[in-house]
Short mmCIF file of C-alpha atoms in Angstrom, two decimals:
data_model
loop_
_atom_site.label_atom_id
_atom_site.label_comp_id
_atom_site.label_asym_id
_atom_site.label_seq_id
_atom_site.Cartn_x
_atom_site.Cartn_y
_atom_site.Cartn_z
CA UNK A 1 -12.82 -23.14 6.07
CA UNK A 2 -10.92 -20.60 4.00
CA UNK A 3 -7.20 -21.44 3.80
CA UNK A 4 -4.99 -18.35 3.94
CA UNK A 5 -1.43 -17.45 4.91
CA UNK A 6 -0.71 -13.77 5.51
CA UNK A 7 2.56 -12.50 4.10
CA UNK A 8 4.54 -9.78 5.92
CA UNK A 9 1.82 -9.75 8.57
CA UNK A 10 3.70 -8.11 11.43
CA UNK A 11 5.69 -5.76 9.20
CA UNK A 12 2.59 -4.42 7.44
CA UNK A 13 0.56 -3.86 10.59
CA UNK A 14 3.41 -2.59 12.77
CA UNK A 15 4.18 -0.03 10.05
CA UNK A 16 0.79 1.55 10.76
CA UNK A 17 1.90 2.56 14.28
CA UNK A 18 -1.46 1.50 15.70
CA UNK A 19 -3.23 3.73 18.21
CA UNK A 20 -5.51 1.79 20.58
CA UNK A 21 -8.50 4.03 19.84
CA UNK A 22 -7.69 4.55 16.17
CA UNK A 23 -9.80 4.06 13.08
CA UNK A 24 -8.24 1.86 10.41
CA UNK A 25 -9.16 0.49 7.00
CA UNK A 26 -8.17 -2.82 5.44
CA UNK A 27 -8.85 -2.33 1.75
CA UNK A 28 -8.22 -5.96 0.84
CA UNK A 29 -9.75 -8.11 3.60
CA UNK A 30 -9.15 -11.46 1.88
CA UNK A 31 -8.40 -14.16 4.47
CA UNK A 32 -8.54 -11.58 7.29
CA UNK A 33 -5.03 -12.24 8.60
CA UNK A 34 -3.94 -8.61 8.54
CA UNK A 35 -7.31 -7.50 9.90
CA UNK A 36 -7.17 -9.98 12.79
CA UNK A 37 -3.68 -8.89 13.79
CA UNK A 38 -4.60 -5.20 13.49
CA UNK A 39 -7.74 -5.70 15.59
CA UNK A 40 -5.67 -7.44 18.29
CA UNK A 41 -3.73 -4.18 18.68
CA UNK A 42 -6.85 -2.01 19.13
CA UNK A 43 -8.57 -1.15 22.38
CA UNK A 44 -12.31 -1.22 22.95
CA UNK A 45 -12.76 2.17 21.21
CA UNK A 46 -10.74 1.29 18.11
CA UNK A 47 -12.46 0.35 14.85
CA UNK A 48 -11.64 -1.37 11.58
CA UNK A 49 -13.47 -0.93 8.27
CA UNK A 50 -12.75 -3.95 6.08
CA UNK A 51 -13.33 -3.88 2.31
CA UNK A 52 -13.61 -6.85 -0.01
CA UNK A 53 -15.62 -7.35 -3.17
CA UNK A 54 -15.59 -11.13 -2.64
CA UNK A 55 -18.59 -12.14 -0.51
CA UNK A 56 -16.99 -15.52 0.28
CA UNK A 57 -14.01 -13.72 1.83
CA UNK A 58 -16.32 -11.55 3.92
CA UNK A 59 -18.29 -14.56 5.14
CA UNK A 60 -15.06 -16.28 6.19
CA UNK A 61 -13.81 -13.12 7.90
CA UNK A 62 -17.07 -12.70 9.83
CA UNK A 63 -16.40 -16.11 11.41
CA UNK A 64 -12.67 -15.60 11.93
CA UNK A 65 -13.16 -12.16 13.47
CA UNK A 66 -16.29 -13.08 15.47
CA UNK A 67 -14.93 -11.87 18.84
CA UNK A 68 -14.24 -8.43 17.36
CA UNK A 69 -17.56 -8.38 15.50
CA UNK A 70 -19.35 -9.11 18.79
CA UNK A 71 -17.64 -6.08 20.36
CA UNK A 72 -18.64 -3.83 17.45
CA UNK A 73 -15.01 -3.23 16.43
CA UNK A 74 -15.27 -4.12 12.75
CA UNK A 75 -17.49 -3.11 9.85
CA UNK A 76 -17.43 -5.19 6.67
CA UNK A 77 -17.94 -3.42 3.36
CA UNK A 78 -18.70 -5.61 0.35
CA UNK A 79 -17.24 -3.34 -2.32
CA UNK A 80 -14.07 -2.54 -4.22
CA UNK A 81 -11.72 -0.19 -2.40
CA UNK A 82 -11.91 2.23 -5.32
CA UNK A 83 -15.15 3.36 -3.62
CA UNK A 84 -13.34 3.84 -0.31
CA UNK A 85 -14.07 7.53 0.21
CA UNK A 86 -17.74 7.33 -0.78
CA UNK A 87 -18.44 4.23 1.32
CA UNK A 88 -16.72 5.64 4.41
CA UNK A 89 -18.53 8.95 3.99
CA UNK A 90 -21.84 7.04 3.88
CA UNK A 91 -20.92 5.64 7.29
CA UNK A 92 -20.00 9.08 8.66
CA UNK A 93 -16.26 8.42 8.65
CA UNK A 94 -14.34 11.55 7.71
CA UNK A 95 -10.87 10.71 9.06
CA UNK A 96 -8.87 7.54 9.57
CA UNK A 97 -5.60 6.80 11.35
CA UNK A 98 -4.23 4.24 8.90
CA UNK A 99 -4.91 2.15 5.85
CA UNK A 100 -3.66 -1.24 4.68
CA UNK A 101 -3.65 -2.65 1.16
CA UNK A 102 -2.46 -6.21 0.53
CA UNK A 103 -2.18 -6.16 -3.24
CA UNK A 104 -0.74 -9.64 -3.60
CA UNK A 105 -2.34 -12.55 -5.44
CA UNK A 106 -5.06 -14.45 -3.59
CA UNK A 107 -4.40 -18.17 -3.87
CA UNK A 108 -7.97 -19.22 -3.05
CA UNK A 109 -9.30 -17.02 -5.83
CA UNK A 110 -6.90 -18.63 -8.30
CA UNK A 111 -7.70 -22.18 -7.25
CA UNK A 112 -11.21 -22.79 -5.93
CA UNK A 113 -10.17 -26.17 -4.59
CA UNK A 114 -8.23 -24.29 -1.88
CA UNK A 115 -11.28 -22.37 -0.63
CA UNK A 116 -12.28 -25.08 1.82
CA UNK A 117 -10.19 -27.49 3.88
#
């Protein structure tokens, strides 16, 4: 299991002023803490597009966010967020309601021993 502690979780997500049916992007999925909290604020018609270039992070997030995945509320994009516009356009997304970047250091990526409990 991926070990991760989200920093400024509530502050970052609450600052997005979430709309229940909104479309949001997490540009740095990582341990999925911000994504999970954001998804908990969305209604059944809300959606999250989650970017990460680390396949291990995406695999962990798919498990952690399984209830939201099952409801079709999240799309994982295995790419760097520098391709944000192109990748969203490929999916037919022209407008979003908010975007989150967690540009901090990822502990598990610095120390592979922390990847699994």
